mmCIF file of C-alpha atoms in Angstrom:
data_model
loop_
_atom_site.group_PDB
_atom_site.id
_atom_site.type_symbol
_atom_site.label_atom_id
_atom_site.label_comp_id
_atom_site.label_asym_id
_atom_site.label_seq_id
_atom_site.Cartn_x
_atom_site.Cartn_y
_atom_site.Cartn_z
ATOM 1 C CA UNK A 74 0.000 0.000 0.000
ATOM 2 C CA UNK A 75 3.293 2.383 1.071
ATOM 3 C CA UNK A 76 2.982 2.305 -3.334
ATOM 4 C CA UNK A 77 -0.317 4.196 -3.363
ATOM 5 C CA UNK A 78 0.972 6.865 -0.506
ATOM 6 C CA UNK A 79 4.723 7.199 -3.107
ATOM 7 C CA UNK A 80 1.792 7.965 -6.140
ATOM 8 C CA UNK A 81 -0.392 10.348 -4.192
ATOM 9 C CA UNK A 82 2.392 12.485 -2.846
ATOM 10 C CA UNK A 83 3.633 13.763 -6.440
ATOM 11 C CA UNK A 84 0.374 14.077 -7.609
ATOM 12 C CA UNK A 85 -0.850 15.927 -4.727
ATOM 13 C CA UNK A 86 2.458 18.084 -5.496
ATOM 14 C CA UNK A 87 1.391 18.612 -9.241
ATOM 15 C CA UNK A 88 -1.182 21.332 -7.725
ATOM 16 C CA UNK A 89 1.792 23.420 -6.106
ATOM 17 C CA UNK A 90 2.974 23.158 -9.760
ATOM 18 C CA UNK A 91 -0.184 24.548 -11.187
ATOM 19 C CA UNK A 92 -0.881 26.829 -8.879
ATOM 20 C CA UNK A 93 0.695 30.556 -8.528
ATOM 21 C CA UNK A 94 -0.824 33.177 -6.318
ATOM 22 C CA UNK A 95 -0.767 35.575 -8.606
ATOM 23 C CA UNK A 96 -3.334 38.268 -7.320
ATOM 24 C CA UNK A 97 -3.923 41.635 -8.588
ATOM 25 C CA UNK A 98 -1.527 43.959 -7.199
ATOM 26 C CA UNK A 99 -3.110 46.759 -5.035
ATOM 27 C CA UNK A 100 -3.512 50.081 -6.304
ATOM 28 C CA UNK A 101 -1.172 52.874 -5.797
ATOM 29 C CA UNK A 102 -2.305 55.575 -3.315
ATOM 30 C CA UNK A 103 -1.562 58.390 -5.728
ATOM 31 C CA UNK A 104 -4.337 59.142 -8.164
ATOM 32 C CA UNK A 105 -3.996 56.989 -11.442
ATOM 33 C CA UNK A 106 -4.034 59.141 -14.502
ATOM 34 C CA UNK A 107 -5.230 57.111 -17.586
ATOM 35 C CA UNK A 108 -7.033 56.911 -20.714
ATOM 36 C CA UNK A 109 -10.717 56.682 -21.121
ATOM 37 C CA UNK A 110 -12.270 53.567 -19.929
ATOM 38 C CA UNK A 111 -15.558 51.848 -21.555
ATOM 39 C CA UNK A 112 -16.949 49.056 -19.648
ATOM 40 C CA UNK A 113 -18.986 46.574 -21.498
ATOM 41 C CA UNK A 114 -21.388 44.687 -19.825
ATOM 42 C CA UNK A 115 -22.951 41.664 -22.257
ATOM 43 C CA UNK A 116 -26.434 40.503 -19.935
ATOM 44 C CA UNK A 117 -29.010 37.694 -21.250
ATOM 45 C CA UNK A 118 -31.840 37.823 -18.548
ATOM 46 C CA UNK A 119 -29.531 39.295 -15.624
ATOM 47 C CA UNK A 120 -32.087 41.037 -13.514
ATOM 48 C CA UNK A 121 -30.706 39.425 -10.134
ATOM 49 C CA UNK A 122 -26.834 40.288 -10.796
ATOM 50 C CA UNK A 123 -26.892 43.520 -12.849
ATOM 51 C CA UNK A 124 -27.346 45.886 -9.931
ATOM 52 C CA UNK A 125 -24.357 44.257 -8.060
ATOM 53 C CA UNK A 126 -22.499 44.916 -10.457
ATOM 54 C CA UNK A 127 -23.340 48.909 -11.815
ATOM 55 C CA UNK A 128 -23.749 49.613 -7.588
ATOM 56 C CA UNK A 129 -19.972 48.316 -7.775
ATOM 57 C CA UNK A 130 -19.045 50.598 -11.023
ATOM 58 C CA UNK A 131 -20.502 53.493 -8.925
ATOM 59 C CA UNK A 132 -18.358 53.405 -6.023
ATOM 60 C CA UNK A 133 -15.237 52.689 -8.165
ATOM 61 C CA UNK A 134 -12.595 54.838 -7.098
ATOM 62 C CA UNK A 135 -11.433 55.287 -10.950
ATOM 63 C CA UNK A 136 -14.528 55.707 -12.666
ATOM 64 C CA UNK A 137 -15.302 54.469 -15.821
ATOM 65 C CA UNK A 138 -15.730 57.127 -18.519
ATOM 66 C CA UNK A 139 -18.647 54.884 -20.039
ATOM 67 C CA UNK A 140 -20.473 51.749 -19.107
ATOM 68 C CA UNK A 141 -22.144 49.829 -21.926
ATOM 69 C CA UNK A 142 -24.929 46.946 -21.084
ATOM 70 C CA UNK A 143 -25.590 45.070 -24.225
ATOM 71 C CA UNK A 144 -28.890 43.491 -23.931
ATOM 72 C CA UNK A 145 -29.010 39.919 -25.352
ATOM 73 C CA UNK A 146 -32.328 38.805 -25.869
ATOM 74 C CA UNK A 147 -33.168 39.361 -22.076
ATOM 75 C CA UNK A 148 -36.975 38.535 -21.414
ATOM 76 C CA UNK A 149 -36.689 39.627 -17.618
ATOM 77 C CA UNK A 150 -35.782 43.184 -16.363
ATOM 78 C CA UNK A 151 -31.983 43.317 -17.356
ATOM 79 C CA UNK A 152 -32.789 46.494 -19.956
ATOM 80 C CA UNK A 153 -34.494 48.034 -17.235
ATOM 81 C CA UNK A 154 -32.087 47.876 -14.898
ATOM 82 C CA UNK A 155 -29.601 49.097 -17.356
ATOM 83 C CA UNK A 156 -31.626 52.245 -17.567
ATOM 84 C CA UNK A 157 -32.249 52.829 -14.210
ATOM 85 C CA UNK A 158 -28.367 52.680 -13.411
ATOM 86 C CA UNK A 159 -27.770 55.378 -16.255
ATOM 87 C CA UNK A 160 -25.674 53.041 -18.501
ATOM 88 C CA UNK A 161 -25.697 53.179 -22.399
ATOM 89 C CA UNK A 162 -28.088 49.984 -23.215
ATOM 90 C CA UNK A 163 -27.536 48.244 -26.701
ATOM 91 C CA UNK A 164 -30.555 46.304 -27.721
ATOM 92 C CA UNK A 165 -32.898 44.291 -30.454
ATOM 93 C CA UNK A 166 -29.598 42.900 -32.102
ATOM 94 C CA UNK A 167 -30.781 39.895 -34.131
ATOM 95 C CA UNK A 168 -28.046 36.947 -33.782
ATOM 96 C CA UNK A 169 -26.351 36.177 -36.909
ATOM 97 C CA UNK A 170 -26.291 32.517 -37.660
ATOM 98 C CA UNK A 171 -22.727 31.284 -36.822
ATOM 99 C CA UNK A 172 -22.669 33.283 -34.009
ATOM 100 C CA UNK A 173 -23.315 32.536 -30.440
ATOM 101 C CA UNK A 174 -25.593 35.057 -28.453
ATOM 102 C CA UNK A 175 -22.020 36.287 -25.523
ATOM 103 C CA UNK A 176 -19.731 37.240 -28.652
ATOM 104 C CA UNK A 177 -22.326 38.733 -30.580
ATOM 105 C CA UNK A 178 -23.160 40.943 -27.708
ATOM 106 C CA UNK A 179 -19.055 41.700 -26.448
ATOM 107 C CA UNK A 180 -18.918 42.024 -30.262
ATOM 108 C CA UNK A 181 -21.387 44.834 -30.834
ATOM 109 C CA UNK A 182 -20.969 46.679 -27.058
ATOM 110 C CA UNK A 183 -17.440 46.886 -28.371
ATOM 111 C CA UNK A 184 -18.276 48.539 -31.754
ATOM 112 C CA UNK A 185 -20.548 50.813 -29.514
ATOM 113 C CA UNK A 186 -17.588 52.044 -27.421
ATOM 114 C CA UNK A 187 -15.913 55.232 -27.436
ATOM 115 C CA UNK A 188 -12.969 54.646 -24.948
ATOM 116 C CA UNK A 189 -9.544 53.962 -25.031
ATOM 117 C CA UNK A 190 -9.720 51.376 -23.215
ATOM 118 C CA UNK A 191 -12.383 48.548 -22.555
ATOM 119 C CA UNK A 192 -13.100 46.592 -19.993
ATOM 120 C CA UNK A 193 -15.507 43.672 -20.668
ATOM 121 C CA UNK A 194 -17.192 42.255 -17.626
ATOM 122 C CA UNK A 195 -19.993 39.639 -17.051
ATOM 123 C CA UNK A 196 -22.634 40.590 -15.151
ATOM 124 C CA UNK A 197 -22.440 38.215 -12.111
ATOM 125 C CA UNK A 198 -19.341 40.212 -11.239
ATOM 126 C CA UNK A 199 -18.789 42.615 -8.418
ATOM 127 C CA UNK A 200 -16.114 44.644 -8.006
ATOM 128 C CA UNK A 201 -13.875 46.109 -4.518
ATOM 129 C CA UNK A 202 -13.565 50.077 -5.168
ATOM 130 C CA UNK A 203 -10.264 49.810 -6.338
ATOM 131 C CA UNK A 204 -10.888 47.146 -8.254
ATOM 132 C CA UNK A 205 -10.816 49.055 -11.606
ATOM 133 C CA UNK A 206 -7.680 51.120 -10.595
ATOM 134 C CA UNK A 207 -5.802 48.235 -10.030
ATOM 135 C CA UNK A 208 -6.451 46.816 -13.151
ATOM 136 C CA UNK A 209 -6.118 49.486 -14.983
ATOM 137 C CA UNK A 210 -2.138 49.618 -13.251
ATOM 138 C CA UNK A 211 -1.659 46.190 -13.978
ATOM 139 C CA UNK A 212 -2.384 46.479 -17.701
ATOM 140 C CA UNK A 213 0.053 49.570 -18.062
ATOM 141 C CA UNK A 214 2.840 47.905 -16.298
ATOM 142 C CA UNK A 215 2.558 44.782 -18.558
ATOM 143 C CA UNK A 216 2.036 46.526 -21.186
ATOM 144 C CA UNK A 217 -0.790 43.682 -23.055
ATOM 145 C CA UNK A 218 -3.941 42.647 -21.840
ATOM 146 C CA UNK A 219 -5.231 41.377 -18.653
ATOM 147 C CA UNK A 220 -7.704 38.773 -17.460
ATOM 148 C CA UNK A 221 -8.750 37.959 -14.074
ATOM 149 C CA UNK A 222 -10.823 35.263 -12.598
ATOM 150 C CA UNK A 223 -12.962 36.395 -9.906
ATOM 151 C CA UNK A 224 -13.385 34.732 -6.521
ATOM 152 C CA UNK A 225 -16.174 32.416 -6.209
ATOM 153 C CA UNK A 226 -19.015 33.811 -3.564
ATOM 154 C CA UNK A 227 -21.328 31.475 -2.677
ATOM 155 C CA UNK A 228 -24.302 31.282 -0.643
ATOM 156 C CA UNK A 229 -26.064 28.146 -0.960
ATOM 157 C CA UNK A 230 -24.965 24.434 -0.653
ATOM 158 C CA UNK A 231 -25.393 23.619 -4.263
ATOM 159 C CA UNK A 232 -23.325 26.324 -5.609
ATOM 160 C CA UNK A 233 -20.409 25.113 -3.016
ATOM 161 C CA UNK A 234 -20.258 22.211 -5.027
ATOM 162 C CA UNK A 235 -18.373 23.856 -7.490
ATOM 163 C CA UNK A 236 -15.049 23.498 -4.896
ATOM 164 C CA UNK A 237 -13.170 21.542 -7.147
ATOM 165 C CA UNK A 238 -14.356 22.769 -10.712
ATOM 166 C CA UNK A 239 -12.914 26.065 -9.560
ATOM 167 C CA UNK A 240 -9.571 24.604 -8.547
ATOM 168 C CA UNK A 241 -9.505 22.611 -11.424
ATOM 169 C CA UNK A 242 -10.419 26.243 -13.544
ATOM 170 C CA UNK A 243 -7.725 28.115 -11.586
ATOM 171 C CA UNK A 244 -4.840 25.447 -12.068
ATOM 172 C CA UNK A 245 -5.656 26.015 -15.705
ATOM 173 C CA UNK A 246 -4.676 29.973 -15.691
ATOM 174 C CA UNK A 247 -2.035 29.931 -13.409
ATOM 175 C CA UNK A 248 -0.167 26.854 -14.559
ATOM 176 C CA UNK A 249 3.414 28.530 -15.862
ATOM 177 C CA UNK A 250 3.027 25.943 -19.079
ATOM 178 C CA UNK A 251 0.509 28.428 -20.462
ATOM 179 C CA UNK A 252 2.597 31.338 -20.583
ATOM 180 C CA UNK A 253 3.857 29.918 -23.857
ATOM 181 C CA UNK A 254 1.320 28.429 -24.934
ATOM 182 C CA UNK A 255 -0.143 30.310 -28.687
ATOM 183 C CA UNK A 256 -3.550 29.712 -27.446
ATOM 184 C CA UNK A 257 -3.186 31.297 -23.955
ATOM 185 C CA UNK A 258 -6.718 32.223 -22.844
ATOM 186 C CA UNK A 259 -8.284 35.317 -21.213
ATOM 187 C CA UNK A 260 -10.493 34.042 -18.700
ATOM 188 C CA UNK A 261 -12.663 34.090 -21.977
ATOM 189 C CA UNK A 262 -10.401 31.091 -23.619
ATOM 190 C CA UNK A 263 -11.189 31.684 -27.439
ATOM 191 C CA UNK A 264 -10.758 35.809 -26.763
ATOM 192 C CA UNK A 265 -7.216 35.250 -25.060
ATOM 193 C CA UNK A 266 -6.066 33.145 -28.165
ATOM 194 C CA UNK A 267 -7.063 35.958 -30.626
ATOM 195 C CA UNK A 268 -5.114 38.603 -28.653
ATOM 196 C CA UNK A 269 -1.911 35.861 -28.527
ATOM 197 C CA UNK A 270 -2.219 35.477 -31.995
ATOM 198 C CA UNK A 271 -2.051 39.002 -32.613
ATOM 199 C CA UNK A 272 1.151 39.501 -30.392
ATOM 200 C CA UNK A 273 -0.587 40.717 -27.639
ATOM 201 C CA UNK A 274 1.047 40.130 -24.136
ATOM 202 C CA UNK A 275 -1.969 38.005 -22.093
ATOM 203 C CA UNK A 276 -1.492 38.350 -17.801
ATOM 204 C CA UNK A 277 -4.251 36.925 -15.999
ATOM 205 C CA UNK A 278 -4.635 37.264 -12.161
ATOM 206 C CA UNK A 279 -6.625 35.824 -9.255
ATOM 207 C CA UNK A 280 -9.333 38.083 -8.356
ATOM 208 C CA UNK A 281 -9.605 37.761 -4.589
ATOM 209 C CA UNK A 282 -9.651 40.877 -2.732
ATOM 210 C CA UNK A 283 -10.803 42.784 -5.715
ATOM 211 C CA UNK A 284 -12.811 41.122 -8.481
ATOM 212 C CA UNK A 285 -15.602 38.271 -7.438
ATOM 213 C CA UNK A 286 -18.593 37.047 -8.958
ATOM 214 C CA UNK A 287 -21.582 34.756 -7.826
ATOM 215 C CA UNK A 288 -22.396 32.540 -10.449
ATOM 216 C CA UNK A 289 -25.128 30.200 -10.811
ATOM 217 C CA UNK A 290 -28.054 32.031 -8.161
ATOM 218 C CA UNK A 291 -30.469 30.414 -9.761
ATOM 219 C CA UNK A 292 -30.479 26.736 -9.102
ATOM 220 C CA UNK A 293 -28.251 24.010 -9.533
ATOM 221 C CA UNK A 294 -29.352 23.145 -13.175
ATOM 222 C CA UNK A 295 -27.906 26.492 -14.515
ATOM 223 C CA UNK A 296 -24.852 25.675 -12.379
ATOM 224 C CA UNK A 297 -24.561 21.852 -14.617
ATOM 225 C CA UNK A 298 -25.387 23.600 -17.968
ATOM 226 C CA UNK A 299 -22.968 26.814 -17.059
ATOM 227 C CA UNK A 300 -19.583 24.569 -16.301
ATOM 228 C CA UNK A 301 -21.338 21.789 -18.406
ATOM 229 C CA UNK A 302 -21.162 24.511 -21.861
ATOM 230 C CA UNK A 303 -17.457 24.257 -22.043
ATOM 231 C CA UNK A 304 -15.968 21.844 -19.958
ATOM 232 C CA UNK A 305 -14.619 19.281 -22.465
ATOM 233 C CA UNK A 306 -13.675 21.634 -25.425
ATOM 234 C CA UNK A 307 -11.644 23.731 -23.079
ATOM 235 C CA UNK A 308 -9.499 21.207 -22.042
ATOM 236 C CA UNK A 309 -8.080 21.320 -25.906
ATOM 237 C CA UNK A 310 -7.081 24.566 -25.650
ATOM 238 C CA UNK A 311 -4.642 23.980 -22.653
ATOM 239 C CA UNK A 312 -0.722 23.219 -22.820
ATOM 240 C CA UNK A 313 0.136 19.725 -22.541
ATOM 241 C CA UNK A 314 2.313 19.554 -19.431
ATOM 242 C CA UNK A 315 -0.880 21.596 -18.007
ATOM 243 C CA UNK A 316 -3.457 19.014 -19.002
ATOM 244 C CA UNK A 317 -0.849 16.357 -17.702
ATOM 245 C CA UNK A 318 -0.631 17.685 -14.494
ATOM 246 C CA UNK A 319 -3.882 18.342 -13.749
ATOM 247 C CA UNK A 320 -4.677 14.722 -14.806
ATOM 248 C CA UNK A 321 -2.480 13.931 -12.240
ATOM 249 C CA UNK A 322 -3.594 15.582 -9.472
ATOM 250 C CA UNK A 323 -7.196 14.545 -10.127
ATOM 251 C CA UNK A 324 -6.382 11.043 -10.102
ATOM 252 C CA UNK A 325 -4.443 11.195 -7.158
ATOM 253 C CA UNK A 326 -7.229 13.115 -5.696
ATOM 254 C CA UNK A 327 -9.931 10.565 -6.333
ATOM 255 C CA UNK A 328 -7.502 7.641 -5.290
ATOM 256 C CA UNK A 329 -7.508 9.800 -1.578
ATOM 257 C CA UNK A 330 -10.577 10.020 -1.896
ATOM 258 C CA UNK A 331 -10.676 6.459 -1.839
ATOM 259 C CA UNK A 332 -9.834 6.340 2.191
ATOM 260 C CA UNK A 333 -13.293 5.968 3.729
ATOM 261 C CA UNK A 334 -14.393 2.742 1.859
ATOM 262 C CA UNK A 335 -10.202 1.571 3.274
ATOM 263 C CA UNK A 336 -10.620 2.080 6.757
ATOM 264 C CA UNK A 337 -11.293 -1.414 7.657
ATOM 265 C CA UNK A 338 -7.879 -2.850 5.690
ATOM 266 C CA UNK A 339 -4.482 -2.779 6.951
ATOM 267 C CA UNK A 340 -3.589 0.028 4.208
ATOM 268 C CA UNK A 341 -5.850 2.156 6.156
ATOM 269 C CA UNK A 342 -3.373 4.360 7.413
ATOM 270 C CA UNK A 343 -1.744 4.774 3.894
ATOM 271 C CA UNK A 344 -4.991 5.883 2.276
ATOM 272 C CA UNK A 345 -5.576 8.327 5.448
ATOM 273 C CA UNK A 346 -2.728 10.055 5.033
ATOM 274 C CA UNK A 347 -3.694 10.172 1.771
ATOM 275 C CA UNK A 348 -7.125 12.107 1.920
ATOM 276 C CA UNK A 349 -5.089 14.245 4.442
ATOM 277 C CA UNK A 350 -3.108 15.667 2.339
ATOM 278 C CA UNK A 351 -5.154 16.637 -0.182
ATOM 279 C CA UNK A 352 -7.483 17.957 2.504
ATOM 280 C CA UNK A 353 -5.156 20.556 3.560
ATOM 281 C CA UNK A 354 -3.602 21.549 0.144
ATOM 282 C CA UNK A 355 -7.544 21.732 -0.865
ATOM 283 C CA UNK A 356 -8.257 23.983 1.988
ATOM 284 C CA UNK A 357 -4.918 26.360 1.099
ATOM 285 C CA UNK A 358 -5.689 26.727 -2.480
ATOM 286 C CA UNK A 359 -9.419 27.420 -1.824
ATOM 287 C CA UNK A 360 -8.789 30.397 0.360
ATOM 288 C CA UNK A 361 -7.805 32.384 -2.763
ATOM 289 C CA UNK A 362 -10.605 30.338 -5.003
ATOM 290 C CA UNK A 363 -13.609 31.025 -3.457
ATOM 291 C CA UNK A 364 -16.030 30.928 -0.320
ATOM 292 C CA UNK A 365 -17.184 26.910 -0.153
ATOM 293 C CA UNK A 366 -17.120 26.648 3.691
ATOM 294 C CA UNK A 367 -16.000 25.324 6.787
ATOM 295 C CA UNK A 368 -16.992 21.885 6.010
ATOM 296 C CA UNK A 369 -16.759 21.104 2.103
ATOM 297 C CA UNK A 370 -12.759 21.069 1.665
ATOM 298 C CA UNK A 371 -13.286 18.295 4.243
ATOM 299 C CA UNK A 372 -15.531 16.484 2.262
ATOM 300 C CA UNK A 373 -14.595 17.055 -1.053
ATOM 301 C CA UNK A 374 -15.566 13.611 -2.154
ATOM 302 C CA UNK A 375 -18.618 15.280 -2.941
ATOM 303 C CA UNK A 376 -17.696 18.101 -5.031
ATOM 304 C CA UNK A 377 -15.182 15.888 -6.922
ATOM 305 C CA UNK A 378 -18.521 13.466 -7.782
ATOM 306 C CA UNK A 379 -20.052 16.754 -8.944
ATOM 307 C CA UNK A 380 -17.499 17.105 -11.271
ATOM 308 C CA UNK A 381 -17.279 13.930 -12.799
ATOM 309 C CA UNK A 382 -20.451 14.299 -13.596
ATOM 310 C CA UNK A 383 -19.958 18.061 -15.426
ATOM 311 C CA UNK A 384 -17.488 15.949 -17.707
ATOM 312 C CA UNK A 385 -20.199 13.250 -17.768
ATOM 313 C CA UNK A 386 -23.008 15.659 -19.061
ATOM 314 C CA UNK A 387 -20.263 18.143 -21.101
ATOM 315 C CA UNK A 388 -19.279 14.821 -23.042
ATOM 316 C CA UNK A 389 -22.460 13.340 -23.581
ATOM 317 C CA UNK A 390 -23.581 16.879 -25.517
ATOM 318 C CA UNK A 391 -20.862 17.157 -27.392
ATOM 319 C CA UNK A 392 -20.665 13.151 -28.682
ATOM 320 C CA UNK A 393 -24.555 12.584 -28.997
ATOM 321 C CA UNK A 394 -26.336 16.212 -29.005
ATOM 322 C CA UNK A 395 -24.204 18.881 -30.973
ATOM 323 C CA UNK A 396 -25.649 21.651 -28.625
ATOM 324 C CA UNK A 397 -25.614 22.746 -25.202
ATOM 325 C CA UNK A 398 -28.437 24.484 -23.329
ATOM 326 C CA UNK A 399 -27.963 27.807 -21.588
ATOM 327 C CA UNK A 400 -30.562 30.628 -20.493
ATOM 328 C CA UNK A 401 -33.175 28.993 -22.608
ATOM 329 C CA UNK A 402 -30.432 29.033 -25.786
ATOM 330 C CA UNK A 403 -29.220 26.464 -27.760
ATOM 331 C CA UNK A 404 -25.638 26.560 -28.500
ATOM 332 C CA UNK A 405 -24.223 24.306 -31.131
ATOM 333 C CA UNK A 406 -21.253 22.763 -30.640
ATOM 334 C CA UNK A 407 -18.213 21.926 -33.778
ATOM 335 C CA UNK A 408 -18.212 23.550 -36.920
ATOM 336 C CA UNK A 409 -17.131 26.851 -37.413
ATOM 337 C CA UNK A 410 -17.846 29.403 -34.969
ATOM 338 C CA UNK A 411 -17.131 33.585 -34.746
#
């Protein structure tokens, strides 16, 4: 059994590979002089998260010189909201066929814009008050574009689930094998290749502290279709060593995981020390993932079965379906796409 416990340690280690704490540095005190900023803001039915986020823009430090809420398709109270909150709302844009409805809608809030620089921001995003000026620091010091992905708040039990999804997410944009990797992704994968393509300089940073979103508020079948949309073709688009690694590390997890089915054989204290370990490097990295809890790192058999079963239901619509289902839209999947 000493065999399994000589596996699990590497592949445990293959996170601390992955992972770099590489947060948004804080904003100077001094007052950041910069170009014009548009904000762009593409919404399909985002009446709950909208005001988060435009309260947030408010009581940015550096304001935005225009914030732009492109409407796509919403049947709920998104425009609305838009209005109320003063921003510029883009709407009644029919979708083109080969396009799907997000990049239609960054696409046209970006021909829209009159800034010199643009800031594109889902709607489930909120945003610390120097959230903005920070970025806007970071991008002039590297001189490219930046990314970030926002901490994960959570409220209810289902949406904690998503504990190792997001590790498994953040491992992908902080593994070092994808600085040189030509299709580098934005947290926005296909978006980040374009910009590498183009010679553009892609950074992307951990948002806690400053950027943080909430994502799936409205049950736990928009939280399957949301990770389910993109969870196997994304996994293409990632450096080798990176997939490799994370490979790894999953199947040492789920070998840990393993340990409570053990505990009556003589390897028992093998496969403990085994779930240990991942317990506490789980509880580390999630500190600067997301809010899941006390509890769930503990447990995280049960947000790695949640997982499986994301691949399980991302593979099954790619093989046998074509499409994917989100916000009452039907995605196709293959073929060629804008």
């Amino acid at each position: 059994m000493w065999i399994w416990l000589a596996f699990m340690v590497p592949a445990c280690a293959a996170g601390f590979v992955l992972f770099r704490r590489n947060t948004i540095p804080p904003a100077s005190s001094q007052p950041f002089e910069t170009s014009r900023l548009s904000v762009v803001i593409p919404a399909r039915n985002e009446e709950a998260n909208l005001p988060h986020l435009l309260s947030s823009l408010r009581a940015q430090r550096y304001r935005p010189y225009e914030i732009i809420v492109v409407d796509d398709g919403s049947t709920d109270r998104t425009g609305l909201i838009a209005k109320a909150f003063g921003a510029t709302l883009v709407e009644g844009l029919p979708l083109p066929e080969g396009w799907t409805g997000k990049n239609w809608a960054v696409w046209n809030g970006y021909l829209r814009s009159t800034g010199d620089l643009i800031a594109f921001l889902d709607a489930d995003v909120r945003l610390a008050p120097d959230a903005l000026g920070a970025l806007a620091e970071a991008r002039s010091r590297t001189n490219g574009v930046v990314s970030v992905v926002p901490y994960h708040y959570t409220e209810k039990l289902y949406e904690r689930l998503a504990l190792v999804p997001n590790l498994l997410g953040l491992f992908a944009f902080t593994s070092p094998f994808e600085r040189t990797n030509p299709q580098k992704g934005l947290y926005d994968l296909t978006l980040g290749a374009r910009f590498a393509e183009a010679g553009v300089p892609v950074t992307n940073f951990i948002g806690r502290g400053l950027v943080s979103f909430r994502m799936y508020p409205g049950g736990i079948r928009s939280e399957v279709e949301g990770f389910g949309k993109g969870a196997v073709q994304s996994t293409g688009k990632l450096a080798k060593p990176t997939v490799l690694l994370v490979a790894l590390w999953l199947v040492g997890l789920i070998c840990a995981e393993a340990a409570p089915f053990l505990l009556h054989t003589a390897g028992a204290p093998v496969w403990t020390a085994g779930y240990l370990l991942y317990t506490l490097q789980i509880y580390y990295f999630s500190r600067h993932t997301g809010r899941f809890g006390r509890w769930l790192p503990a447990v995280h058999p049960i947000s790695t079965a949640f997982f499986l079963y994301i691949m399980l239901y991302s593979s099954y619509r790619v093989l046998f379906v074509g499409h994917v289902s989100w916000k009452g839209r039907k995605i196709r999947i293959g073929g060629d796409r804008k």
